[in-house]
Structure formats: C-alpha cells, structure tokens
mmCIF file of C-alpha atoms and ligand atoms in Angstrom:
data_model
loop_
_atom_site.group_PDB
_atom_site.id
_atom_site.type_symbol
_atom_site.label_atom_id
_atom_site.label_comp_id
_atom_site.label_asym_id
_atom_site.label_seq_id
_atom_site.Cartn_x
_atom_site.Cartn_y
_atom_site.Cartn_z
ATOM 1 C CA MET A 1 -2.491 103.101 157.718
ATOM 2 C CA MET A 2 -5.795 102.753 159.840
ATOM 3 C CA ARG A 3 -8.730 102.335 158.528
ATOM 4 C CA LYS A 4 -11.982 105.131 158.507
ATOM 5 C CA THR A 5 -14.853 103.673 159.091
ATOM 6 C CA LEU A 6 -18.221 104.288 157.820
ATOM 7 C CA LEU A 7 -21.996 103.903 159.677
ATOM 8 C CA ILE A 8 -24.510 102.641 157.185
ATOM 9 C CA THR A 9 -27.968 101.844 158.026
ATOM 10 C CA GLY A 10 -30.573 99.967 156.418
ATOM 11 C CA ALA A 11 -26.717 98.027 155.060
ATOM 12 C CA THR A 12 -29.033 94.736 155.066
ATOM 13 C CA GLY A 13 -30.986 95.747 151.989
ATOM 14 C CA LEU A 14 -31.171 95.655 148.295
ATOM 15 C CA VAL A 15 -28.658 98.817 148.121
ATOM 16 C CA GLY A 16 -27.426 98.193 151.566
ATOM 17 C CA LYS A 17 -25.608 94.687 151.222
ATOM 18 C CA ALA A 18 -24.231 95.697 147.550
ATOM 19 C CA LEU A 19 -22.814 98.863 149.365
ATOM 20 C CA VAL A 20 -20.918 97.685 152.277
ATOM 21 C CA LYS A 21 -19.337 95.069 150.038
ATOM 22 C CA GLN A 22 -17.778 98.282 147.861
ATOM 23 C CA CYS A 23 -17.250 99.759 151.277
ATOM 24 C CA LEU A 24 -15.046 96.413 152.675
ATOM 25 C CA ALA A 25 -13.241 96.162 148.857
ATOM 26 C CA ASP A 26 -12.246 99.808 149.225
ATOM 27 C CA GLY A 27 -10.717 99.478 152.845
ATOM 28 C CA TYR A 28 -13.023 100.919 155.199
ATOM 29 C CA THR A 29 -14.685 99.713 158.412
ATOM 30 C CA VAL A 30 -18.167 99.157 158.518
ATOM 31 C CA HIS A 31 -20.438 99.788 161.169
ATOM 32 C CA TYR A 32 -24.391 99.079 160.469
ATOM 33 C CA LEU A 33 -27.200 99.711 162.390
ATOM 34 C CA SER A 34 -30.261 96.948 162.177
ATOM 35 C CA THR A 35 -33.840 96.833 163.488
ATOM 36 C CA GLN A 36 -33.111 92.760 163.249
ATOM 37 C CA LYS A 37 -31.078 91.438 166.282
ATOM 38 C CA SER A 38 -30.384 88.660 163.677
ATOM 39 C CA LYS A 39 -28.641 90.338 161.562
ATOM 40 C CA ILE A 40 -26.462 91.737 163.474
ATOM 41 C CA VAL A 41 -22.802 90.252 162.992
ATOM 42 C CA SER A 42 -19.473 91.194 163.896
ATOM 43 C CA LEU A 43 -16.034 90.407 162.543
ATOM 44 C CA THR A 44 -13.478 92.435 162.011
ATOM 45 C CA ASN A 45 -14.129 95.033 159.725
ATOM 46 C CA TYR A 46 -17.619 94.226 159.575
ATOM 47 C CA LYS A 47 -20.176 95.292 163.158
ATOM 48 C CA GLY A 48 -23.413 95.822 163.258
ATOM 49 C CA PHE A 49 -25.132 96.833 166.259
ATOM 50 C CA TYR A 50 -29.041 97.760 167.258
ATOM 51 C CA TRP A 51 -31.244 100.378 166.974
ATOM 52 C CA ASN A 52 -34.972 100.681 167.539
ATOM 53 C CA PRO A 53 -35.527 104.539 165.662
ATOM 54 C CA GLN A 54 -39.429 104.551 166.312
ATOM 55 C CA GLN A 55 -38.653 103.337 170.285
ATOM 56 C CA ASN A 56 -35.655 106.561 170.569
ATOM 57 C CA ILE A 57 -32.825 102.859 171.197
ATOM 58 C CA ILE A 58 -29.266 103.172 169.609
ATOM 59 C CA ASP A 59 -26.057 101.934 170.427
ATOM 60 C CA ILE A 60 -24.024 104.784 170.798
ATOM 61 C CA ALA A 61 -21.097 102.792 170.204
ATOM 62 C CA CYS A 62 -21.831 102.187 166.512
ATOM 63 C CA PHE A 63 -20.102 106.392 166.054
ATOM 64 C CA ASP A 64 -17.409 105.265 167.044
ATOM 65 C CA GLY A 65 -14.259 106.527 164.909
ATOM 66 C CA VAL A 66 -17.036 107.853 162.059
ATOM 67 C CA GLU A 67 -16.882 110.192 160.323
ATOM 68 C CA VAL A 68 -19.992 109.921 157.107
ATOM 69 C CA ILE A 69 -22.807 107.832 157.346
ATOM 70 C CA PHE A 70 -24.977 105.963 154.881
ATOM 71 C CA ASN A 71 -28.374 106.320 155.469
ATOM 72 C CA LEU A 72 -30.431 103.996 153.459
ATOM 73 C CA ALA A 73 -32.783 102.940 155.882
ATOM 74 C CA GLY A 74 -36.843 102.612 155.223
ATOM 75 C CA ALA A 75 -39.568 100.378 155.424
ATOM 76 C CA SER A 76 -40.685 99.120 151.735
ATOM 77 C CA ILE A 77 -42.697 100.923 149.832
ATOM 78 C CA ALA A 78 -43.720 98.145 148.458
ATOM 79 C CA GLN A 79 -45.855 96.347 150.403
ATOM 80 C CA ARG A 80 -50.175 96.861 150.887
ATOM 81 C CA TRP A 81 -50.435 100.541 151.478
ATOM 82 C CA THR A 82 -52.532 100.167 154.161
ATOM 83 C CA ASN A 83 -52.926 102.692 156.924
ATOM 84 C CA SER A 84 -50.533 100.772 159.540
ATOM 85 C CA ALA A 85 -48.300 100.676 156.559
ATOM 86 C CA LYS A 86 -47.949 104.403 155.602
ATOM 87 C CA ALA A 87 -47.332 105.463 159.542
ATOM 88 C CA SER A 88 -44.616 102.911 159.164
ATOM 89 C CA ILE A 89 -42.933 103.946 155.572
ATOM 90 C CA LEU A 90 -43.122 107.630 156.544
ATOM 91 C CA SER A 91 -42.015 107.013 160.124
ATOM 92 C CA SER A 92 -39.315 104.603 159.539
ATOM 93 C CA ARG A 93 -37.872 106.971 157.913
ATOM 94 C CA THR A 94 -38.505 110.361 160.000
ATOM 95 C CA ASP A 95 -37.296 108.604 163.249
ATOM 96 C CA ALA A 96 -34.486 107.288 161.618
ATOM 97 C CA LEU A 97 -32.679 110.432 161.066
ATOM 98 C CA ALA A 98 -33.896 111.851 163.939
ATOM 99 C CA LEU A 99 -32.318 109.488 165.910
ATOM 100 C CA LEU A 100 -29.364 109.951 164.215
ATOM 101 C CA HIS A 101 -29.373 114.204 164.864
ATOM 102 C CA SER A 102 -30.298 113.430 168.849
ATOM 103 C CA SER A 103 -27.849 111.321 169.422
ATOM 104 C CA ILE A 104 -25.203 113.186 167.496
ATOM 105 C CA GLU A 105 -26.408 116.771 169.187
ATOM 106 C CA LYS A 106 -26.768 115.322 172.677
ATOM 107 C CA ASN A 107 -23.235 113.789 172.388
ATOM 108 C CA ARG A 108 -20.827 116.104 170.240
ATOM 109 C CA LEU A 109 -19.784 113.140 167.590
ATOM 110 C CA PRO A 110 -17.282 114.484 165.232
ATOM 111 C CA VAL A 111 -19.558 113.280 162.026
ATOM 112 C CA LYS A 112 -19.231 115.413 159.322
ATOM 113 C CA HIS A 113 -20.881 113.796 156.502
ATOM 114 C CA ILE A 114 -24.180 112.500 156.282
ATOM 115 C CA ILE A 115 -25.329 111.123 152.900
ATOM 116 C CA SER A 116 -28.666 109.649 152.649
ATOM 117 C CA ALA A 117 -31.657 107.816 149.459
ATOM 118 C CA SER A 118 -34.083 109.702 148.739
ATOM 119 C CA ALA A 119 -36.053 108.709 145.711
ATOM 120 C CA VAL A 120 -37.237 110.543 142.611
ATOM 121 C CA GLY A 121 -40.789 109.937 144.136
ATOM 122 C CA ILE A 122 -40.688 113.204 145.239
ATOM 123 C CA TYR A 123 -41.176 114.446 141.607
ATOM 124 C CA PRO A 124 -45.003 114.472 141.050
ATOM 125 C CA ASP A 125 -46.516 112.183 138.039
ATOM 126 C CA SER A 126 -45.797 113.922 134.871
ATOM 127 C CA LYS A 127 -45.568 112.484 131.154
ATOM 128 C CA THR A 128 -44.468 115.444 129.695
ATOM 129 C CA ARG A 129 -41.787 116.978 132.276
ATOM 130 C CA TYR A 130 -38.094 116.117 132.765
ATOM 131 C CA TYR A 131 -37.110 116.643 136.527
ATOM 132 C CA GLU A 132 -34.376 118.131 137.638
ATOM 133 C CA GLU A 133 -33.170 119.146 141.196
ATOM 134 C CA LEU A 134 -34.101 122.297 141.464
ATOM 135 C CA PHE A 135 -37.588 121.519 140.627
ATOM 136 C CA GLN A 136 -39.812 123.077 143.706
ATOM 137 C CA GLY A 137 -43.661 121.733 142.961
ATOM 138 C CA THR A 138 -45.802 119.328 144.879
ATOM 139 C CA ASP A 139 -48.427 117.543 144.892
ATOM 140 C CA ALA A 140 -50.673 115.470 148.477
ATOM 141 C CA SER A 141 -49.732 112.076 147.335
ATOM 142 C CA PHE A 142 -48.881 110.205 150.095
ATOM 143 C CA LEU A 143 -44.998 109.162 147.648
ATOM 144 C CA ARG A 144 -44.536 112.741 147.629
ATOM 145 C CA THR A 145 -45.237 113.329 151.452
ATOM 146 C CA VAL A 146 -42.808 110.885 152.853
ATOM 147 C CA VAL A 147 -40.426 111.856 150.007
ATOM 148 C CA LYS A 148 -40.280 115.422 150.962
ATOM 149 C CA SER A 149 -40.813 115.157 154.955
ATOM 150 C CA TRP A 150 -37.393 112.709 154.634
ATOM 151 C CA GLU A 151 -35.401 115.282 153.224
ATOM 152 C CA GLY A 152 -36.141 117.697 155.891
ATOM 153 C CA SER A 153 -35.014 115.327 158.316
ATOM 154 C CA LEU A 154 -31.843 115.162 156.363
ATOM 155 C CA LYS A 155 -31.521 118.773 156.859
ATOM 156 C CA THR A 156 -31.876 119.081 160.031
ATOM 157 C CA PHE A 157 -28.363 118.057 160.612
ATOM 158 C CA GLN A 158 -27.064 121.096 158.447
ATOM 159 C CA SER A 159 -27.606 123.335 161.894
ATOM 160 C CA LEU A 160 -25.444 120.415 163.405
ATOM 161 C CA ASP A 161 -22.662 121.857 160.889
ATOM 162 C CA VAL A 162 -23.104 118.591 159.155
ATOM 163 C CA LYS A 163 -22.664 118.077 155.196
ATOM 164 C CA THR A 164 -26.109 116.645 153.668
ATOM 165 C CA THR A 165 -26.389 114.512 150.268
ATOM 166 C CA ALA A 166 -29.451 113.265 149.175
ATOM 167 C CA LEU A 167 -29.214 110.491 146.216
ATOM 168 C CA ARG A 168 -32.964 110.414 144.809
ATOM 169 C CA ILE A 169 -33.296 107.141 143.705
ATOM 170 C CA GLY A 170 -34.649 106.049 140.458
ATOM 171 C CA ILE A 171 -35.594 102.496 139.682
ATOM 172 C CA VAL A 172 -33.246 99.936 141.548
ATOM 173 C CA LEU A 173 -31.683 97.299 139.004
ATOM 174 C CA ASP A 174 -30.743 94.228 140.420
ATOM 175 C CA SER A 175 -30.648 90.514 138.801
ATOM 176 C CA GLN A 176 -31.348 89.019 143.045
ATOM 177 C CA GLU A 177 -33.918 91.882 144.865
ATOM 178 C CA GLY A 178 -36.045 94.952 143.653
ATOM 179 C CA ALA A 179 -37.791 95.655 140.728
ATOM 180 C CA LEU A 180 -36.517 93.039 137.806
ATOM 181 C CA PRO A 181 -36.979 89.765 139.491
ATOM 182 C CA LYS A 182 -40.375 91.099 140.032
ATOM 183 C CA ILE A 183 -41.220 91.882 136.282
ATOM 184 C CA MET A 184 -39.050 89.640 135.114
ATOM 185 C CA GLY A 185 -41.061 86.725 136.540
ATOM 186 C CA PRO A 186 -44.534 87.154 134.573
ATOM 187 C CA ILE A 187 -41.961 87.326 131.069
ATOM 188 C CA LYS A 188 -40.001 84.202 131.907
ATOM 189 C CA ASN A 189 -43.338 82.380 132.279
ATOM 190 C CA TYR A 190 -45.288 83.880 128.977
ATOM 191 C CA PHE A 191 -47.525 86.274 130.723
ATOM 192 C CA GLY A 192 -45.969 89.520 130.126
ATOM 193 C CA ALA A 193 -47.430 92.608 129.900
ATOM 194 C CA ALA A 194 -46.652 96.644 129.431
ATOM 195 C CA LEU A 195 -48.810 97.761 132.630
ATOM 196 C CA GLY A 196 -51.354 100.410 132.320
ATOM 197 C CA SER A 197 -50.709 102.577 129.214
ATOM 198 C CA GLY A 198 -46.845 101.602 129.558
ATOM 199 C CA ASP A 199 -46.081 105.707 128.744
ATOM 200 C CA GLN A 200 -45.582 106.085 132.080
ATOM 201 C CA TRP A 201 -42.039 107.091 132.391
ATOM 202 C CA GLN A 202 -39.684 104.309 134.604
ATOM 203 C CA SER A 203 -36.081 106.233 135.515
ATOM 204 C CA TRP A 204 -34.399 103.421 136.107
ATOM 205 C CA ILE A 205 -30.348 103.183 137.978
ATOM 206 C CA HIS A 206 -27.597 100.167 137.509
ATOM 207 C CA ILE A 207 -27.253 98.804 141.661
ATOM 208 C CA ASP A 208 -24.016 98.573 140.383
ATOM 209 C CA ASP A 209 -23.788 102.612 138.950
ATOM 210 C CA LEU A 210 -25.505 103.348 142.237
ATOM 211 C CA VAL A 211 -22.825 102.036 144.640
ATOM 212 C CA SER A 212 -20.390 104.008 142.424
ATOM 213 C CA LEU A 213 -22.491 106.911 142.751
ATOM 214 C CA PHE A 214 -22.501 106.587 146.686
ATOM 215 C CA MET A 215 -18.278 106.585 147.102
ATOM 216 C CA PHE A 216 -17.942 109.517 144.289
ATOM 217 C CA VAL A 217 -20.464 111.866 146.590
ATOM 218 C CA LEU A 218 -18.234 110.014 149.569
ATOM 219 C CA GLU A 219 -14.822 110.622 147.450
ATOM 220 C CA PHE A 220 -15.443 113.646 146.443
ATOM 221 C CA LYS A 221 -17.264 115.435 149.652
ATOM 222 C CA LEU A 222 -20.588 117.012 147.514
ATOM 223 C CA ASP A 223 -23.099 118.090 149.414
ATOM 224 C CA GLY A 224 -26.641 118.901 148.304
ATOM 225 C CA VAL A 225 -28.774 117.396 146.405
ATOM 226 C CA TYR A 226 -28.880 114.577 143.736
ATOM 227 C CA ASN A 227 -30.981 112.347 141.037
ATOM 228 C CA ALA A 228 -29.259 108.946 141.228
ATOM 229 C CA VAL A 229 -31.332 107.897 137.833
ATOM 230 C CA ALA A 230 -29.070 106.400 134.313
ATOM 231 C CA PRO A 231 -29.386 109.646 131.569
ATOM 232 C CA ASN A 232 -31.801 107.329 129.586
ATOM 233 C CA PRO A 233 -35.133 106.870 131.276
ATOM 234 C CA VAL A 234 -37.690 104.075 129.523
ATOM 235 C CA GLN A 235 -41.237 104.271 129.181
ATOM 236 C CA GLN A 236 -42.816 101.541 130.815
ATOM 237 C CA LYS A 237 -43.704 99.385 127.626
ATOM 238 C CA GLU A 238 -40.467 100.025 126.592
ATOM 239 C CA LEU A 239 -38.546 98.825 130.095
ATOM 240 C CA THR A 240 -40.766 95.826 129.674
ATOM 241 C CA LYS A 241 -40.217 95.162 124.906
ATOM 242 C CA LEU A 242 -36.230 95.392 126.730
ATOM 243 C CA ILE A 243 -36.525 92.437 128.996
ATOM 244 C CA ALA A 244 -38.648 90.610 127.302
ATOM 245 C CA LYS A 245 -35.972 90.763 123.972
ATOM 246 C CA VAL A 246 -32.348 90.206 126.440
ATOM 247 C CA LEU A 247 -34.631 87.303 128.417
ATOM 248 C CA GLN A 248 -36.066 85.890 124.068
ATOM 249 C CA ARG A 249 -39.444 85.714 125.256
ATOM 250 C CA PRO A 250 -42.440 86.715 122.805
ATOM 251 C CA LEU A 251 -44.665 90.034 124.704
ATOM 252 C CA MET A 252 -48.445 87.932 123.261
ATOM 253 C CA LEU A 253 -50.738 90.218 126.439
ATOM 254 C CA PRO A 254 -52.350 93.030 126.027
ATOM 255 C CA ASN A 255 -51.134 95.550 128.231
ATOM 256 C CA VAL A 256 -52.228 95.116 131.898
ATOM 257 C CA PRO A 257 -55.381 97.788 132.665
ATOM 258 C CA GLU A 258 -54.863 100.323 135.191
ATOM 259 C CA PHE A 259 -57.794 99.234 136.774
ATOM 260 C CA ILE A 260 -56.555 95.675 137.533
ATOM 261 C CA LEU A 261 -53.308 97.470 139.338
ATOM 262 C CA ARG A 262 -55.475 99.333 141.325
ATOM 263 C CA LEU A 263 -57.375 95.843 142.220
ATOM 264 C CA MET A 264 -54.599 93.551 143.111
ATOM 265 C CA LEU A 265 -52.065 96.512 144.092
ATOM 266 C CA GLY A 266 -54.378 98.982 146.431
ATOM 267 C CA GLU A 267 -53.014 102.743 145.815
ATOM 268 C CA MET A 268 -49.828 100.718 145.809
ATOM 269 C CA CYS A 269 -49.998 100.627 142.741
ATOM 270 C CA ALA A 270 -48.833 104.179 142.461
ATOM 271 C CA ILE A 271 -45.124 102.890 142.024
ATOM 272 C CA ALA A 272 -45.608 101.121 138.828
ATOM 273 C CA LEU A 273 -47.878 103.173 137.318
ATOM 274 C CA GLU A 274 -46.596 106.833 138.132
ATOM 275 C CA SER A 275 -44.206 108.853 135.602
ATOM 276 C CA GLN A 276 -41.280 110.464 136.364
ATOM 277 C CA ARG A 277 -38.076 111.500 134.130
ATOM 278 C CA VAL A 278 -35.510 112.344 135.434
ATOM 279 C CA CYS A 279 -31.878 114.520 134.639
ATOM 280 C CA ALA A 280 -29.027 112.525 135.498
ATOM 281 C CA SER A 281 -26.946 115.620 134.445
ATOM 282 C CA LYS A 282 -26.347 117.508 137.896
ATOM 283 C CA ILE A 283 -24.234 114.118 138.604
ATOM 284 C CA GLN A 284 -22.609 113.332 135.223
ATOM 285 C CA ASP A 285 -21.122 117.114 135.770
ATOM 286 C CA ALA A 286 -19.584 116.627 138.663
ATOM 287 C CA GLY A 287 -17.404 114.193 136.626
ATOM 288 C CA PHE A 288 -19.681 110.944 137.862
ATOM 289 C CA LYS A 289 -19.207 108.518 135.075
ATOM 290 C CA PHE A 290 -22.004 105.908 134.592
ATOM 291 C CA ASN A 291 -21.069 102.350 133.324
ATOM 292 C CA TYR A 292 -25.057 102.002 132.238
ATOM 293 C CA ILE A 293 -26.498 104.558 130.228
ATOM 294 C CA GLU A 294 -28.213 102.378 128.242
ATOM 295 C CA LEU A 295 -31.347 100.216 129.488
ATOM 296 C CA GLU A 296 -30.262 96.948 127.275
ATOM 297 C CA PRO A 297 -26.865 96.576 128.017
ATOM 298 C CA ALA A 298 -27.377 96.858 131.576
ATOM 299 C CA LEU A 299 -30.355 94.112 131.401
ATOM 300 C CA GLU A 300 -28.297 92.069 129.277
ATOM 301 C CA ASP A 301 -25.662 92.528 132.424
ATOM 302 C CA LEU A 302 -27.796 91.830 134.928
ATOM 303 C CA ILE A 303 -29.990 88.828 133.623
ATOM 304 C CA ALA A 304 -26.987 86.919 131.672
HETATM 305 N N1 LIG B 1 -34.648 99.948 145.894
HETATM 306 C C1 LIG B 1 -35.491 100.602 145.258
HETATM 307 O O1 LIG B 1 -35.630 100.475 143.912
HETATM 308 C C2 LIG B 1 -35.256 102.448 145.748
HETATM 309 C C3 LIG B 1 -35.378 103.173 145.028
HETATM 310 C C4 LIG B 1 -35.905 104.614 145.191
HETATM 311 C C5 LIG B 1 -35.635 104.215 146.601
HETATM 312 N N2 LIG B 1 -34.755 104.139 147.233
HETATM 313 C C6 LIG B 1 -34.408 103.653 148.802
HETATM 314 O O2 LIG B 1 -33.458 103.549 148.972
HETATM 315 C C7 LIG B 1 -33.143 102.586 150.378
HETATM 316 C C8 LIG B 1 -32.798 101.319 149.945
HETATM 317 O O3 LIG B 1 -33.426 100.573 149.537
HETATM 318 P P1 LIG B 1 -32.909 99.205 149.467
HETATM 319 O O4 LIG B 1 -34.285 99.138 148.085
HETATM 320 O O5 LIG B 1 -32.114 98.654 149.682
HETATM 321 O O6 LIG B 1 -34.356 99.088 150.379
HETATM 322 P P2 LIG B 1 -34.227 97.298 151.198
HETATM 323 O O7 LIG B 1 -34.000 96.021 150.510
HETATM 324 O O8 LIG B 1 -35.766 97.381 151.250
HETATM 325 O O9 LIG B 1 -33.802 98.015 152.754
HETATM 326 C C9 LIG B 1 -33.874 98.758 153.542
HETATM 327 C C10 LIG B 1 -33.001 98.798 154.740
HETATM 328 O O10 LIG B 1 -34.217 99.236 156.165
HETATM 329 C C11 LIG B 1 -33.850 99.000 157.123
HETATM 330 N N3 LIG B 1 -35.792 98.676 157.552
HETATM 331 C C12 LIG B 1 -36.738 98.528 157.810
HETATM 332 N N4 LIG B 1 -37.706 98.295 158.187
HETATM 333 C C13 LIG B 1 -37.200 99.655 158.804
HETATM 334 C C14 LIG B 1 -37.924 100.291 159.713
HETATM 335 N N5 LIG B 1 -38.978 100.141 160.103
HETATM 336 N N6 LIG B 1 -37.066 101.066 160.658
HETATM 337 C C15 LIG B 1 -35.168 101.128 160.155
HETATM 338 N N7 LIG B 1 -34.914 100.270 159.292
HETATM 339 C C16 LIG B 1 -36.006 99.391 158.550
HETATM 340 C C17 LIG B 1 -34.002 97.454 156.706
HETATM 341 O O11 LIG B 1 -32.514 96.920 157.482
HETATM 342 P P3 LIG B 1 -32.358 96.567 159.031
HETATM 343 O O12 LIG B 1 -33.538 94.833 158.946
HETATM 344 O O13 LIG B 1 -31.613 95.208 159.533
HETATM 345 O O14 LIG B 1 -33.094 97.048 159.978
HETATM 346 C C18 LIG B 1 -33.643 97.001 155.317
HETATM 347 O O15 LIG B 1 -32.664 96.453 155.232
HETATM 348 C C19 LIG B 1 -34.765 102.969 150.678
HETATM 349 O O16 LIG B 1 -35.060 103.618 151.793
HETATM 350 C C20 LIG B 1 -35.693 103.173 149.592
HETATM 351 O O17 LIG B 1 -36.740 103.606 149.698
HETATM 352 C C21 LIG B 1 -34.474 102.446 146.701
#
C-alpha cells in the first residue's frame, strides 16, 4: 500500500519531533517545512522543505501528495516579551497560516484537512471558571490577542473547503524540553518553590497523550475546536509539590512572590501566573482515551 504523506510545520520543535516520530511509526511519509536551512534533511520518508512565512517564501514541492497538514509553527512565547518579540510571536503564527492558505488557493491544491496547534491561553485568567470550548469571553491581553488571531487565521481555510481543527494545548509535559525541565531545575537543587500565590490552575498534558490526540483527530477526521489538556488540571502549588515528591526533594522555601517574577521575567511572567482550568470532556466524549489522567503518574513516567 502506498504511504500517505502528511505535511508538518514546526516539526522540529518539542511537539513536532514527537509527532513526527509517531507519524513515521504509523507508516506515513512526513514532509515538513522549516525556517532553518540547517534543519532540512531529505530521507526516504522524511523530507524537509524551506519556507519563510514573513517573506512569503515556500517550496511548493512540500505539498506533493499531501491531503492533511499538522500546523505547529510559531515563535516561542517563552522569551522576554519585548515589542519585537511580541510582534514575532503573533506574526509567525498568522503569517505561517496565511502562506499555507495562499499556496493552497493559488495552486488549487487538494488539501482536505488542517489540524493546528492553538493554546489554552485563549481563555482569560481565572481561578474559578472551568473552561469548555464554547466559552466566548475574552480580554485585550497579549496572549488572548495572539491566540484569537491564530484561530482566526485558521478559520479562513474553511472558505477553501478545507476542514479545520484547533487543538487548544495546555502546558506540555516532556522530559527534555518545555516547562517541566525548567520547573525541575531549582527543585532538584533544593531551591524549588511555588510561583506567586500558587493557587493558579495549570492545565497540563503528557507529550505522549498530545501526540495520540493529534493522531486521533487525524484518524477520525474531527473538526472544530478541542481542548488538548489532561482531565485533571492542578494548581501550581500542587504541581510543584508533586514534582518535588517524584524527585524526592524537600520544598523548604516560601512561594516566589509575584513582583519578583515580574522583575525577573517582565510581562512574560503571565505564562507562569495566569490561571486556566480547562476541561477535557469534549475530546473524551469523542472517544479519546488519555493514558495520563492524573499528574503524579505522568510525572513518574517522565522523570523516572
Ligand atoms: N509546549 C507547550 O507547552 C505548548 C503549549 C501550548 C501551545 N503550544 C503551541 O504548540 C506549538 C508547538 O509547540 P512546541 O512546544 O513544539 O514549540 P517549539 O518547540 O518552540 O517549536 C515551534 C517550531 O516553530 C517553528 N518556528 C519558530 N519560529 C518561527 C517563525 N518565526 N516562523 C515560522 N516557524 C517558526 C520552529 O521550527 P523551524 O525552526 O524548523 O522553522 C520551531 O521548531 C506552538 O505553536 C506552541 O505555541 C505549545
């Protein structure tokens, strides 16, 4: 049987690398777009193509045989939010989607489905709400503006008859990259502490479950918006406590006050201090089974 080809943007990042591995294991051929020429390789079932969404440059051969796109591209939000960083966090996401859109339109490409990363940062900071996908409220904060525009750009594919799926991803827990190693560092070295009040809700997901969730959406051709978070979000103090427990380290220090985090990280401290308690029911009702429902076993798996 001929292998089906998937196109992945942001394939070289934390989520992308894990997703590529699964796609190859499942027998797909992977084409990927990278903004870094040094990251482009061409193997039998894994081929890289260059693009530069800011400059409207794309190697159109990336679409050969492609009916489905996984879109993960975007400049990292874990950097100081200077004005230029903010501009690039937003435009890297909207430009990437705009370039895919114009390429499909101009070349009348037979793409049927685009499955894109989005983020739980679309939901306003709240310690009491429990967010389902239907929630409509918003505010003018930077994160909300970015994620709203990102999902807005995704919706434009509907006019091309391309099915769209937005996965509102929570904090991705991975042993090598992303939030977990950053939180683990100080705890390992005996100066771990909860951040701010510690009461903020953090909606997490184990990297393996996130990859399975992307594959599930692909297989069952789900469209629309889905939260991509484990069914049991925790408060920040609980996350810190459980990481310390799994690492077998004591937590001796008081919480790091919010103003210190603001001084250290600037406005970007929002990613540690905002509270989003997000509901996983919609994807579960569609039949998806999480392997990691509770945080402690997820941490044991990742840290062991
Ligand atoms: N990790 C999380 O906890 C988390 C949580 C919520 C949402 N998400 C979202 O999920 C997606 C994947 O996350 P991740 O953690 O895998 O991110 P990541 O490790 O930062 O990787 C993102 C990829 O995007 C590409 N990229 C970077 N700057 C770009 C630019 N200016 N224009 C186009 N592409 C650019 C890079 O690929 P090349 O260098 O090959 O071009 C990079 O490998 C991101 O969009 C992220 O916002 C992640």
